[in-house]
PDB file of C-alpha atoms and ligand atoms in Angstrom:
ATOM      1  CA  MET B   1       0.000   0.000   0.000  1.00 44.00           C
ATOM      2  CA  THR B   2       1.212   3.490  -0.857  1.00 48.00           C
ATOM      3  CA  THR B   3       1.445   5.963   1.980  1.00 70.00           C
ATOM      4  CA  ARG B   4       3.349   8.653   0.182  1.00 88.00           C
ATOM      5  CA  TRP B   5       1.374  11.380   1.935  1.00 95.00           C
ATOM      6  CA  ALA B   6       3.406  10.676   5.060  1.00 93.00           C
ATOM      7  CA  GLU B   7       6.124  12.767   3.409  1.00 95.00           C
ATOM      8  CA  TRP B   8       3.880  15.461   1.954  1.00 97.00           C
ATOM      9  CA  ASP B   9       3.406  19.017   3.225  1.00 98.00           C
ATOM     10  CA  HIS B  10       1.313  20.480   0.440  1.00 98.00           C
ATOM     11  CA  ILE B  11      -1.269  19.468  -2.155  1.00 98.00           C
ATOM     12  CA  VAL B  12      -2.796  21.451  -4.981  1.00 98.00           C
ATOM     13  CA  LYS B  13      -6.390  20.424  -5.542  1.00 98.00           C
ATOM     14  CA  ILE B  14      -7.518  21.102  -9.097  1.00 97.00           C
ATOM     15  CA  ASP B  15     -11.225  21.469  -9.751  1.00 96.00           C
ATOM     16  CA  PRO B  16     -11.822  20.136 -13.282  1.00 95.00           C
ATOM     17  CA  ASP B  17     -14.873  22.395 -13.544  1.00 95.00           C
ATOM     18  CA  LYS B  18     -12.723  25.531 -13.176  1.00 96.00           C
ATOM     19  CA  THR B  19     -10.149  27.100 -15.473  1.00 96.00           C
ATOM     20  CA  LEU B  20      -6.574  28.055 -14.749  1.00 97.00           C
ATOM     21  CA  VAL B  21      -5.469  31.682 -14.708  1.00 98.00           C
ATOM     22  CA  GLU B  22      -4.989  33.018 -18.232  1.00 97.00           C
ATOM     23  CA  GLY B  23      -1.547  32.222 -19.620  1.00 98.00           C
ATOM     24  CA  GLU B  24      -0.841  29.462 -17.081  1.00 98.00           C
ATOM     25  CA  THR B  25      -0.644  25.749 -17.836  1.00 97.00           C
ATOM     26  CA  PHE B  26      -0.971  22.531 -15.876  1.00 96.00           C
ATOM     27  CA  GLU B  27       2.783  22.189 -16.274  1.00 96.00           C
ATOM     28  CA  ASP B  28       3.176  25.470 -14.357  1.00 97.00           C
ATOM     29  CA  VAL B  29       0.917  24.094 -11.609  1.00 98.00           C
ATOM     30  CA  CYS B  30       2.904  20.846 -11.400  1.00 97.00           C
ATOM     31  CA  GLU B  31       6.119  22.864 -11.064  1.00 97.00           C
ATOM     32  CA  THR B  32       5.024  24.944  -8.061  1.00 98.00           C
ATOM     33  CA  GLY B  33       6.879  22.586  -5.714  1.00 98.00           C
ATOM     34  CA  THR B  34       3.682  21.036  -4.398  1.00 98.00           C
ATOM     35  CA  ASP B  35       3.984  17.416  -3.281  1.00 98.00           C
ATOM     36  CA  ALA B  36       0.927  16.107  -5.097  1.00 98.00           C
ATOM     37  CA  ILE B  37      -1.979  17.019  -7.310  1.00 97.00           C
ATOM     38  CA  GLU B  38      -5.451  15.973  -6.268  1.00 98.00           C
ATOM     39  CA  ILE B  39      -8.121  16.217  -8.963  1.00 97.00           C
ATOM     40  CA  GLY B  40     -11.671  16.716  -7.802  1.00 94.00           C
ATOM     41  CA  GLY B  41     -14.506  19.104  -7.142  1.00 89.00           C
ATOM     42  CA  THR B  42     -18.006  19.059  -5.713  1.00 83.00           C
ATOM     43  CA  THR B  43     -20.205  20.321  -8.552  1.00 86.00           C
ATOM     44  CA  GLY B  44     -20.237  20.050 -12.349  1.00 89.00           C
ATOM     45  CA  MET B  45     -18.009  16.959 -12.508  1.00 90.00           C
ATOM     46  CA  THR B  46     -17.902  14.785 -15.628  1.00 92.00           C
ATOM     47  CA  THR B  47     -15.490  12.030 -16.688  1.00 93.00           C
ATOM     48  CA  ASP B  48     -14.413  14.162 -19.675  1.00 94.00           C
ATOM     49  CA  LYS B  49     -13.424  17.062 -17.442  1.00 94.00           C
ATOM     50  CA  MET B  50     -11.587  14.697 -15.083  1.00 94.00           C
ATOM     51  CA  GLN B  51      -9.783  13.016 -17.974  1.00 95.00           C
ATOM     52  CA  ARG B  52      -8.655  16.336 -19.457  1.00 95.00           C
ATOM     53  CA  VAL B  53      -6.866  17.282 -16.220  1.00 96.00           C
ATOM     54  CA  ILE B  54      -5.369  13.791 -15.805  1.00 96.00           C
ATOM     55  CA  ASP B  55      -3.963  13.930 -19.348  1.00 96.00           C
ATOM     56  CA  ALA B  56      -2.569  17.428 -18.840  1.00 95.00           C
ATOM     57  CA  CYS B  57      -0.804  16.519 -15.572  1.00 96.00           C
ATOM     58  CA  ALA B  58       0.225  12.943 -16.368  1.00 94.00           C
ATOM     59  CA  THR B  59       3.448  13.830 -18.148  1.00 91.00           C
ATOM     60  CA  HIS B  60       4.827  15.828 -15.207  1.00 94.00           C
ATOM     61  CA  ASP B  61       6.776  14.500 -12.293  1.00 91.00           C
ATOM     62  CA  VAL B  62       4.289  14.930  -9.455  1.00 96.00           C
ATOM     63  CA  PRO B  63       2.058  12.314  -7.819  1.00 96.00           C
ATOM     64  CA  LEU B  64      -1.442  12.419  -9.247  1.00 97.00           C
ATOM     65  CA  TYR B  65      -4.511  11.390  -7.283  1.00 97.00           C
ATOM     66  CA  LEU B  66      -8.160  11.442  -8.190  1.00 96.00           C
ATOM     67  CA  GLU B  67     -10.710  12.529  -5.597  1.00 96.00           C
ATOM     68  CA  PRO B  68     -14.022  11.635  -7.224  1.00 93.00           C
ATOM     69  CA  SER B  69     -17.110  13.246  -5.734  1.00 88.00           C
ATOM     70  CA  ALA B  70     -19.303  10.425  -7.034  1.00 88.00           C
ATOM     71  CA  PRO B  71     -18.745   6.886  -8.400  1.00 88.00           C
ATOM     72  CA  GLU B  72     -19.802   7.949 -11.918  1.00 88.00           C
ATOM     73  CA  VAL B  73     -16.783  10.237 -12.297  1.00 89.00           C
ATOM     74  CA  ALA B  74     -14.148   7.848 -10.936  1.00 89.00           C
ATOM     75  CA  VAL B  75     -12.036   7.664 -14.094  1.00 91.00           C
ATOM     76  CA  ASN B  76      -9.845   4.570 -14.356  1.00 89.00           C
ATOM     77  CA  ASP B  77      -6.426   5.619 -15.634  1.00 92.00           C
ATOM     78  CA  GLU B  78      -2.993   4.074 -15.152  1.00 92.00           C
ATOM     79  CA  ALA B  79      -1.463   7.557 -15.059  1.00 95.00           C
ATOM     80  CA  LEU B  80      -3.009   8.027 -11.624  1.00 96.00           C
ATOM     81  CA  ASP B  81      -1.007   7.147  -8.533  1.00 96.00           C
ATOM     82  CA  GLY B  82      -4.221   6.373  -6.737  1.00 96.00           C
ATOM     83  CA  TYR B  83      -7.653   7.385  -5.551  1.00 96.00           C
ATOM     84  CA  LEU B  84      -8.417   9.401  -2.442  1.00 97.00           C
ATOM     85  CA  ILE B  85     -12.039   8.816  -1.549  1.00 97.00           C
ATOM     86  CA  PRO B  86     -13.810  11.145   0.868  1.00 97.00           C
ATOM     87  CA  THR B  87     -15.941   9.683   3.600  1.00 98.00           C
ATOM     88  CA  VAL B  88     -17.675  12.525   5.414  1.00 98.00           C
ATOM     89  CA  LEU B  89     -17.884  11.670   9.107  1.00 98.00           C
ATOM     90  CA  ASN B  90     -20.248  14.515  10.015  1.00 98.00           C
ATOM     91  CA  ALA B  91     -22.548  14.172   6.994  1.00 98.00           C
ATOM     92  CA  GLY B  92     -26.261  14.355   7.728  1.00 98.00           C
ATOM     93  CA  ASP B  93     -26.892  12.051   4.790  1.00 96.00           C
ATOM     94  CA  PRO B  94     -25.127   8.687   5.216  1.00 97.00           C
ATOM     95  CA  PHE B  95     -24.791   8.441   1.437  1.00 96.00           C
ATOM     96  CA  TRP B  96     -21.649  10.601   1.819  1.00 97.00           C
ATOM     97  CA  THR B  97     -20.244   8.495   4.642  1.00 98.00           C
ATOM     98  CA  VAL B  98     -20.681   5.046   3.114  1.00 97.00           C
ATOM     99  CA  GLY B  99     -23.527   5.015   0.564  1.00 97.00           C
ATOM    100  CA  ALA B 100     -21.648   6.341  -2.477  1.00 95.00           C
ATOM    101  CA  HIS B 101     -18.869   3.914  -1.649  1.00 96.00           C
ATOM    102  CA  LYS B 102     -21.279   0.986  -1.617  1.00 97.00           C
ATOM    103  CA  GLU B 103     -22.620   2.108  -5.001  1.00 95.00           C
ATOM    104  CA  TRP B 104     -19.084   2.224  -6.422  1.00 95.00           C
ATOM    105  CA  ALA B 105     -18.389  -1.317  -5.226  1.00 96.00           C
ATOM    106  CA  ARG B 106     -21.722  -2.462  -6.647  1.00 95.00           C
ATOM    107  CA  MET B 107     -21.113  -0.820 -10.037  1.00 93.00           C
ATOM    108  CA  GLU B 108     -17.515  -2.019 -10.508  1.00 92.00           C
ATOM    109  CA  ASP B 109     -16.541  -5.701 -10.478  1.00 91.00           C
ATOM    110  CA  ASP B 110     -12.879  -5.214  -9.940  1.00 91.00           C
ATOM    111  CA  LEU B 111     -11.964  -2.132  -7.944  1.00 94.00           C
ATOM    112  CA  PRO B 112      -8.204  -1.535  -7.553  1.00 93.00           C
ATOM    113  CA  TRP B 113      -8.259  -1.690  -3.755  1.00 95.00           C
ATOM    114  CA  ASP B 114      -4.503  -1.337  -3.404  1.00 94.00           C
ATOM    115  CA  ARG B 115      -4.763   2.078  -5.073  1.00 94.00           C
ATOM    116  CA  ILE B 116      -7.750   3.300  -3.046  1.00 96.00           C
ATOM    117  CA  THR B 117      -7.508   5.170   0.272  1.00 97.00           C
ATOM    118  CA  THR B 118     -10.275   6.935   2.133  1.00 98.00           C
ATOM    119  CA  GLU B 119      -9.980  10.430   3.575  1.00 98.00           C
ATOM    120  CA  ALA B 120     -12.019  10.848   6.758  1.00 98.00           C
ATOM    121  CA  TYR B 121     -13.516  14.294   6.233  1.00 98.00           C
ATOM    122  CA  VAL B 122     -14.869  16.633   8.864  1.00 98.00           C
ATOM    123  CA  VAL B 123     -16.668  19.386   6.940  1.00 98.00           C
ATOM    124  CA  MET B 124     -16.576  22.660   8.867  1.00 98.00           C
ATOM    125  CA  ASN B 125     -17.738  25.541   6.636  1.00 98.00           C
ATOM    126  CA  PRO B 126     -21.554  25.558   6.492  1.00 98.00           C
ATOM    127  CA  GLU B 127     -21.424  27.958   3.502  1.00 97.00           C
ATOM    128  CA  ALA B 128     -19.472  25.516   1.309  1.00 97.00           C
ATOM    129  CA  SER B 129     -21.279  23.484  -1.336  1.00 94.00           C
ATOM    130  CA  VAL B 130     -19.766  20.314   0.139  1.00 94.00           C
ATOM    131  CA  ALA B 131     -21.565  21.125   3.406  1.00 97.00           C
ATOM    132  CA  THR B 132     -24.875  21.647   1.613  1.00 96.00           C
ATOM    133  CA  TYR B 133     -24.519  18.476  -0.456  1.00 93.00           C
ATOM    134  CA  THR B 134     -23.618  16.282   2.466  1.00 96.00           C
ATOM    135  CA  GLU B 135     -25.961  18.048   4.907  1.00 98.00           C
ATOM    136  CA  ALA B 136     -22.997  18.280   7.230  1.00 98.00           C
ATOM    137  CA  ASP B 137     -23.399  19.281  10.846  1.00 98.00           C
ATOM    138  CA  CYS B 138     -20.732  21.986  11.003  1.00 98.00           C
ATOM    139  CA  ASP B 139     -21.666  23.205  14.465  1.00 98.00           C
ATOM    140  CA  LEU B 140     -18.748  21.453  16.108  1.00 98.00           C
ATOM    141  CA  SER B 141     -16.339  22.486  18.875  1.00 98.00           C
ATOM    142  CA  PRO B 142     -12.626  21.685  18.765  1.00 98.00           C
ATOM    143  CA  ASP B 143     -13.391  18.833  21.185  1.00 98.00           C
ATOM    144  CA  ASP B 144     -16.000  17.408  18.805  1.00 98.00           C
ATOM    145  CA  VAL B 145     -13.571  17.540  15.895  1.00 98.00           C
ATOM    146  CA  ALA B 146     -10.823  15.974  17.993  1.00 98.00           C
ATOM    147  CA  ALA B 147     -13.204  13.149  18.894  1.00 98.00           C
ATOM    148  CA  TYR B 148     -14.082  12.584  15.228  1.00 98.00           C
ATOM    149  CA  ALA B 149     -10.368  12.498  14.403  1.00 98.00           C
ATOM    150  CA  GLU B 150      -9.672  10.007  17.180  1.00 98.00           C
ATOM    151  CA  VAL B 151     -12.548   7.754  16.144  1.00 98.00           C
ATOM    152  CA  ALA B 152     -11.422   7.939  12.511  1.00 98.00           C
ATOM    153  CA  GLU B 153      -7.940   6.774  13.388  1.00 98.00           C
ATOM    154  CA  GLU B 154      -8.532   4.378  16.255  1.00 98.00           C
ATOM    155  CA  MET B 155     -11.901   2.821  15.445  1.00 98.00           C
ATOM    156  CA  PHE B 156     -12.080   3.056  11.676  1.00 98.00           C
ATOM    157  CA  GLY B 157      -8.376   2.749  10.927  1.00 98.00           C
ATOM    158  CA  GLN B 158      -8.282   5.803   8.693  1.00 98.00           C
ATOM    159  CA  GLU B 159      -4.885   6.832   7.333  1.00 97.00           C
ATOM    160  CA  ILE B 160      -6.011  10.355   6.472  1.00 98.00           C
ATOM    161  CA  VAL B 161      -8.121  12.771   8.499  1.00 98.00           C
ATOM    162  CA  TYR B 162      -9.179  15.832   6.503  1.00 98.00           C
ATOM    163  CA  ILE B 163     -10.361  19.041   8.182  1.00 98.00           C
ATOM    164  CA  GLU B 164     -12.297  20.750   5.402  1.00 98.00           C
ATOM    165  CA  TYR B 165     -13.107  24.465   5.541  1.00 98.00           C
ATOM    166  CA  SER B 166     -13.394  24.771   1.743  1.00 97.00           C
ATOM    167  CA  GLY B 167     -13.772  28.456   0.809  1.00 97.00           C
ATOM    168  CA  THR B 168     -12.765  29.990   4.127  1.00 98.00           C
ATOM    169  CA  LEU B 169      -9.752  29.922   6.414  1.00 98.00           C
ATOM    170  CA  GLY B 170     -10.561  27.733   9.377  1.00 98.00           C
ATOM    171  CA  ASP B 171     -10.090  27.974  13.113  1.00 98.00           C
ATOM    172  CA  PRO B 172      -6.497  26.978  13.979  1.00 98.00           C
ATOM    173  CA  ALA B 173      -7.725  25.739  17.384  1.00 98.00           C
ATOM    174  CA  VAL B 174      -9.846  23.125  15.596  1.00 98.00           C
ATOM    175  CA  VAL B 175      -6.914  21.975  13.481  1.00 98.00           C
ATOM    176  CA  GLU B 176      -4.666  21.863  16.533  1.00 98.00           C
ATOM    177  CA  ALA B 177      -7.239  19.783  18.434  1.00 98.00           C
ATOM    178  CA  ALA B 178      -7.435  17.314  15.545  1.00 98.00           C
ATOM    179  CA  ALA B 179      -3.632  17.145  15.398  1.00 98.00           C
ATOM    180  CA  ASP B 180      -3.420  16.437  19.128  1.00 98.00           C
ATOM    181  CA  ALA B 181      -5.997  13.666  18.761  1.00 98.00           C
ATOM    182  CA  THR B 182      -4.195  11.782  15.983  1.00 98.00           C
ATOM    183  CA  ASP B 183      -0.943   9.816  16.094  1.00 96.00           C
ATOM    184  CA  ASP B 184      -0.278   7.932  12.884  1.00 95.00           C
ATOM    185  CA  ALA B 185      -3.004   9.292  10.612  1.00 97.00           C
ATOM    186  CA  ALA B 186      -1.930  12.111   8.309  1.00 98.00           C
ATOM    187  CA  LEU B 187      -3.879  15.282   9.083  1.00 98.00           C
ATOM    188  CA  PHE B 188      -4.918  17.192   5.961  1.00 98.00           C
ATOM    189  CA  TYR B 189      -6.194  20.751   6.228  1.00 98.00           C
ATOM    190  CA  GLY B 190      -7.990  22.546   3.375  1.00 98.00           C
ATOM    191  CA  GLY B 191      -9.840  25.841   3.098  1.00 98.00           C
ATOM    192  CA  GLY B 192      -9.002  29.453   2.344  1.00 98.00           C
ATOM    193  CA  VAL B 193      -5.222  29.070   2.291  1.00 98.00           C
ATOM    194  CA  HIS B 194      -4.108  32.017   0.165  1.00 98.00           C
ATOM    195  CA  ASP B 195      -0.591  33.129   1.115  1.00 98.00           C
ATOM    196  CA  TYR B 196       2.583  32.234   2.997  1.00 98.00           C
ATOM    197  CA  ASP B 197       1.176  33.110   6.420  1.00 98.00           C
ATOM    198  CA  SER B 198      -2.099  31.203   6.135  1.00 98.00           C
ATOM    199  CA  ALA B 199      -0.257  28.131   4.815  1.00 98.00           C
ATOM    200  CA  HIS B 200       2.303  28.400   7.609  1.00 98.00           C
ATOM    201  CA  GLN B 201      -0.367  28.857  10.272  1.00 98.00           C
ATOM    202  CA  MET B 202      -2.310  25.752   9.242  1.00 98.00           C
ATOM    203  CA  GLY B 203       0.867  23.810   8.477  1.00 98.00           C
ATOM    204  CA  GLU B 204       1.973  24.230  12.083  1.00 98.00           C
ATOM    205  CA  HIS B 205      -0.808  21.824  13.058  1.00 98.00           C
ATOM    206  CA  ALA B 206      -1.715  19.915   9.914  1.00 98.00           C
ATOM    207  CA  ASP B 207       0.660  17.493   8.218  1.00 98.00           C
ATOM    208  CA  VAL B 208      -0.549  18.485   4.769  1.00 98.00           C
ATOM    209  CA  VAL B 209      -1.991  21.811   3.621  1.00 98.00           C
ATOM    210  CA  VAL B 210      -4.400  21.566   0.679  1.00 98.00           C
ATOM    211  CA  VAL B 211      -4.773  24.567  -1.613  1.00 98.00           C
ATOM    212  CA  GLY B 212      -7.735  24.639  -3.991  1.00 98.00           C
ATOM    213  CA  ASP B 213      -9.368  27.793  -5.233  1.00 97.00           C
ATOM    214  CA  LEU B 214      -6.156  29.817  -5.160  1.00 98.00           C
ATOM    215  CA  VAL B 215      -4.725  28.036  -8.184  1.00 98.00           C
ATOM    216  CA  HIS B 216      -7.802  28.967 -10.221  1.00 98.00           C
ATOM    217  CA  ALA B 217      -8.279  32.476  -8.817  1.00 98.00           C
ATOM    218  CA  GLU B 218      -4.741  33.796  -8.312  1.00 98.00           C
ATOM    219  CA  GLY B 219      -2.429  31.385 -10.067  1.00 98.00           C
ATOM    220  CA  VAL B 220       0.888  29.681  -9.594  1.00 98.00           C
ATOM    221  CA  ASP B 221       2.902  32.490  -7.974  1.00 98.00           C
ATOM    222  CA  ALA B 222       0.414  32.622  -5.109  1.00 98.00           C
ATOM    223  CA  VAL B 223       0.446  28.820  -4.886  1.00 98.00           C
ATOM    224  CA  GLU B 224       4.243  28.811  -4.676  1.00 98.00           C
ATOM    225  CA  GLU B 225       4.046  31.103  -1.651  1.00 98.00           C
ATOM    226  CA  THR B 226       1.757  28.617   0.080  1.00 98.00           C
ATOM    227  CA  VAL B 227       4.152  25.774  -0.734  1.00 98.00           C
ATOM    228  CA  ARG B 228       6.901  27.706   1.050  1.00 98.00           C
ATOM    229  CA  GLY B 229       4.619  28.478   3.991  1.00 98.00           C
ATOM    230  CA  ALA B 230       3.564  24.840   4.405  1.00 98.00           C
ATOM    231  CA  LYS B 231       7.136  23.554   4.087  1.00 98.00           C
ATOM    232  CA  ASP B 232       8.558  26.082   6.545  1.00 98.00           C
ATOM    233  CA  ALA B 233       5.966  25.147   9.188  1.00 97.00           C
TER     234      ALA B 233
HETATM  235  C1  1GP E   1     -11.232  22.064  -1.023  1.00 95.79           C
HETATM  236  O1  1GP E   1      -9.924  21.784   0.956  1.00 95.79           O
HETATM  237  C2  1GP E   1      -9.890  22.200  -0.370  1.00 95.79           C
HETATM  238  O2  1GP E   1     -11.656  20.738  -0.969  1.00 95.79           O
HETATM  239  C3  1GP E   1      -9.276  23.549  -0.528  1.00 95.79           C
HETATM  240  O3  1GP E   1     -10.149  24.603  -0.179  1.00 95.79           O
HETATM  241  O4  1GP E   1     -10.594  25.895  -2.275  1.00 95.79           O
HETATM  242  O5  1GP E   1     -10.732  26.998  -0.028  1.00 95.79           O
HETATM  243  O6  1GP E   1      -8.522  26.314  -0.988  1.00 95.79           O
HETATM  244  P1  1GP E   1     -10.002  26.028  -0.908  1.00 95.79           P
END
C-alpha cells in the first residue's frame, strides 16, 4: 500500500470544472513545488473534465490522485497514482459516509483496492457546497472535531483525516485539536489558504496543507508562496 502522503506538506487540488489563470498551464501548476496534485470538485463533474486534467498533468513529475465526488466520475487511468475517496464523518446524509462507496463497489466488479484510500472528512464551513450536499453538521467544537479524528484513526483505521473548511480559512484551534488527537493518521487541512502566512499557520498543526481555489483564482505564484509556507511550518 502506498502511503506517500506521510512525506507530503502540500497538495494542490484542481477542480476540473474551473479554469486556470490566463496564460498558465498545468505544467506550471505541477512545477510549483507542491507534493501532489489531487483532482476533484463538488459540482459540475464529468469524466471528460476529469480526464482532461489527468492527461494534462500525467506527463509531469508529481504524484497524481483522483478525488471523485461520485462513483460515476471515478475515471480509471494508469497515469493516476491512486484514488483518495472522501468519507464525510459529520454528513447528515449517510450516502456521503458510506452510501456512495457501496454504489461504487456495486457498479464495478474489480476495484483496484490497493490504489484506493479513504480520507475521513470533517466538513466545517456551512457555507461551502460540500456542506450543503452532504448536509454536514458543522456546528462542532474543537473537542467534537478531535473526537471525530480520534474515532477515525482508532476505530475506523483511517490513514487520512481531513479538516475541510473549503472556501474559508478555518479555526487553527480546531486543526490543533485534531492534530493532538491523531498519532499515525496524516492530518490534511484545506480551506481558504491564500498566502505564505495562512499556509504556515495551518501547516503548524496539519501534516498536509491543501490549496484549492487559489490556483484557479490567483495562479501559480500565489500557490508557490503557500508551498513555502507549508514547508517552513
Ligand atoms: C477544497 O480543501 C480544499 O476541498 C481547498 O479549499 O478551495 O478553499 O482552498 P479552498
